Amino acid sequence: MSEELPAYAERVLEVAERIPPGRVMTYGDVAEWLGEGGPRQVGRVMALYGGAVPWWRVVRADGLPLPGHEVRALEHYRTEATPLRLTAGGEPRLDMRRARWDGDPGQGPGQDGSRDEAHT
């Protein structure tokens, strides 16, 4: 593998690094913010190169932690106080309404001042 990342991958990883602690963007959000590619392309970049950036902040639109990485992702979410909610079955899931970041640098974690049961 080449040591140089493809240009698109570099741009995706730069967006991932900009997401503040406690916030998330979906794969589609990242593609839209960049104005190129789509959720699958962003997911592919994250799968291949995302280990060096806060990968847990780029998520599926349904708020479920990435399969196979649930435990590690949930540790990060709890450490960063990312808004979570519990499903009817008691499983933690991202509260996308509160956790989603739109790319505005002034929009950090906890803007609404609320706290969630899943963090206690």
Tab-separated table of C-alpha atoms in Angstrom:
chain	number	residue	atom	x	y	z
A	1	MET	CA	0.000	0.000	0.000
A	2	SER	CA	1.214	3.490	-0.810
A	3	GLU	CA	2.168	5.705	2.129
A	4	GLU	CA	0.251	8.571	0.522
A	5	LEU	CA	-3.491	8.604	1.093
A	6	PRO	CA	-5.850	9.201	-1.806
A	7	ALA	CA	-6.993	12.843	-1.840
A	8	TYR	CA	-10.622	11.936	-1.080
A	9	ALA	CA	-9.539	9.843	1.909
A	10	GLU	CA	-7.500	12.748	3.258
A	11	ARG	CA	-10.527	15.043	3.026
A	12	VAL	CA	-12.794	12.521	4.779
A	13	LEU	CA	-10.289	12.033	7.595
A	14	GLU	CA	-9.886	15.792	8.000
A	15	VAL	CA	-13.656	16.097	8.530
A	16	ALA	CA	-13.572	13.261	11.093
A	17	GLU	CA	-10.853	15.109	12.991
A	18	ARG	CA	-12.955	18.310	13.075
A	19	ILE	CA	-15.951	16.688	14.769
A	20	PRO	CA	-15.926	17.879	18.393
A	21	PRO	CA	-15.875	15.390	21.270
A	22	GLY	CA	-19.420	14.472	22.219
A	23	ARG	CA	-20.758	14.970	18.689
A	24	VAL	CA	-21.106	12.751	15.603
A	25	MET	CA	-21.671	13.000	11.857
A	26	THR	CA	-23.165	10.273	9.706
A	27	TYR	CA	-21.342	8.893	6.699
A	28	GLY	CA	-23.817	10.794	4.543
A	29	ASP	CA	-23.275	14.011	6.520
A	30	VAL	CA	-19.541	13.821	5.827
A	31	ALA	CA	-20.119	13.269	2.100
A	32	GLU	CA	-22.603	16.151	2.001
A	33	TRP	CA	-20.252	18.451	3.929
A	34	LEU	CA	-17.473	17.640	1.442
A	35	GLY	CA	-19.805	18.011	-1.513
A	36	GLU	CA	-18.578	14.790	-3.062
A	37	GLY	CA	-18.962	11.037	-2.762
A	38	GLY	CA	-21.653	9.375	-0.721
A	39	PRO	CA	-22.145	7.401	2.478
A	40	ARG	CA	-20.613	4.231	1.027
A	41	GLN	CA	-17.479	6.040	-0.115
A	42	VAL	CA	-17.067	7.665	3.296
A	43	GLY	CA	-17.643	4.299	5.001
A	44	ARG	CA	-14.998	2.692	2.802
A	45	VAL	CA	-12.477	5.406	3.670
A	46	MET	CA	-13.225	5.018	7.365
A	47	ALA	CA	-12.898	1.224	7.143
A	48	LEU	CA	-9.526	1.443	5.387
A	49	TYR	CA	-7.929	4.504	6.993
A	50	GLY	CA	-10.071	5.644	9.931
A	51	GLY	CA	-8.052	4.057	12.729
A	52	ALA	CA	-5.840	7.146	13.095
A	53	VAL	CA	-8.752	9.567	13.640
A	54	PRO	CA	-11.733	9.598	16.045
A	55	TRP	CA	-13.584	6.966	13.983
A	56	TRP	CA	-16.359	6.614	16.578
A	57	ARG	CA	-17.578	10.110	15.635
A	58	VAL	CA	-18.473	9.051	12.061
A	59	VAL	CA	-21.509	6.828	12.371
A	60	ARG	CA	-24.439	5.116	10.750
A	61	ALA	CA	-27.588	7.209	10.416
A	62	ASP	CA	-29.576	4.841	12.662
A	63	GLY	CA	-27.366	5.624	15.683
A	64	LEU	CA	-26.305	2.029	16.272
A	65	PRO	CA	-22.640	1.574	17.159
A	66	LEU	CA	-20.525	0.061	14.396
A	67	PRO	CA	-20.925	-3.743	14.475
A	68	GLY	CA	-17.853	-5.365	15.963
A	69	HIS	CA	-16.754	-2.096	17.590
A	70	GLU	CA	-19.695	-1.497	19.928
A	71	VAL	CA	-17.780	-1.812	23.209
A	72	ARG	CA	-14.923	0.476	22.162
A	73	ALA	CA	-17.293	3.025	20.609
A	74	LEU	CA	-19.511	3.111	23.711
A	75	GLU	CA	-16.451	3.693	25.905
A	76	HIS	CA	-15.577	6.731	23.778
A	77	TYR	CA	-19.178	7.995	23.784
A	78	ARG	CA	-19.409	7.768	27.554
A	79	THR	CA	-16.003	9.403	28.062
A	80	GLU	CA	-16.975	12.271	25.741
A	81	ALA	CA	-20.553	12.532	27.108
A	82	THR	CA	-21.998	11.919	23.650
A	83	PRO	CA	-25.800	11.885	23.948
A	84	LEU	CA	-27.091	8.321	24.113
A	85	ARG	CA	-30.504	6.803	24.574
A	86	LEU	CA	-31.654	3.303	25.408
A	87	THR	CA	-33.671	1.217	22.965
A	88	ALA	CA	-36.801	-0.619	24.095
A	89	GLY	CA	-34.544	-3.648	24.558
A	90	GLY	CA	-32.193	-1.680	26.817
A	91	GLU	CA	-29.365	-1.356	24.285
A	92	PRO	CA	-27.515	1.972	24.108
A	93	ARG	CA	-27.829	3.880	20.852
A	94	LEU	CA	-26.681	7.355	19.874
A	95	ASP	CA	-29.331	10.006	20.338
A	96	MET	CA	-28.896	11.348	16.818
A	97	ARG	CA	-31.171	14.328	17.382
A	98	ARG	CA	-28.850	15.636	20.106
A	99	ALA	CA	-25.475	14.167	19.088
A	100	ARG	CA	-25.446	15.061	15.394
A	101	TRP	CA	-23.016	17.826	14.409
A	102	ASP	CA	-23.657	19.982	11.351
A	103	GLY	CA	-20.081	21.192	10.881
A	104	ASP	CA	-20.563	24.496	12.694
A	105	PRO	CA	-17.378	25.067	14.747
A	106	GLY	CA	-19.397	26.901	17.421
A	107	GLN	CA	-21.627	23.891	18.055
A	108	GLY	CA	-19.895	21.780	20.692
A	109	PRO	CA	-21.073	19.079	23.080
A	110	GLY	CA	-23.905	19.625	25.509
A	111	GLN	CA	-25.301	22.753	23.858
A	112	ASP	CA	-28.732	21.943	25.227
A	113	GLY	CA	-27.378	21.308	28.753
A	114	SER	CA	-29.182	17.994	29.023
A	115	ARG	CA	-27.828	14.696	30.232
A	116	ASP	CA	-28.971	11.208	29.318
A	117	GLU	CA	-29.763	8.129	31.383
A	118	ALA	CA	-27.372	6.034	29.282
A	119	HIS	CA	-24.423	8.027	30.640
A	120	THR	CA	-25.054	7.404	34.298
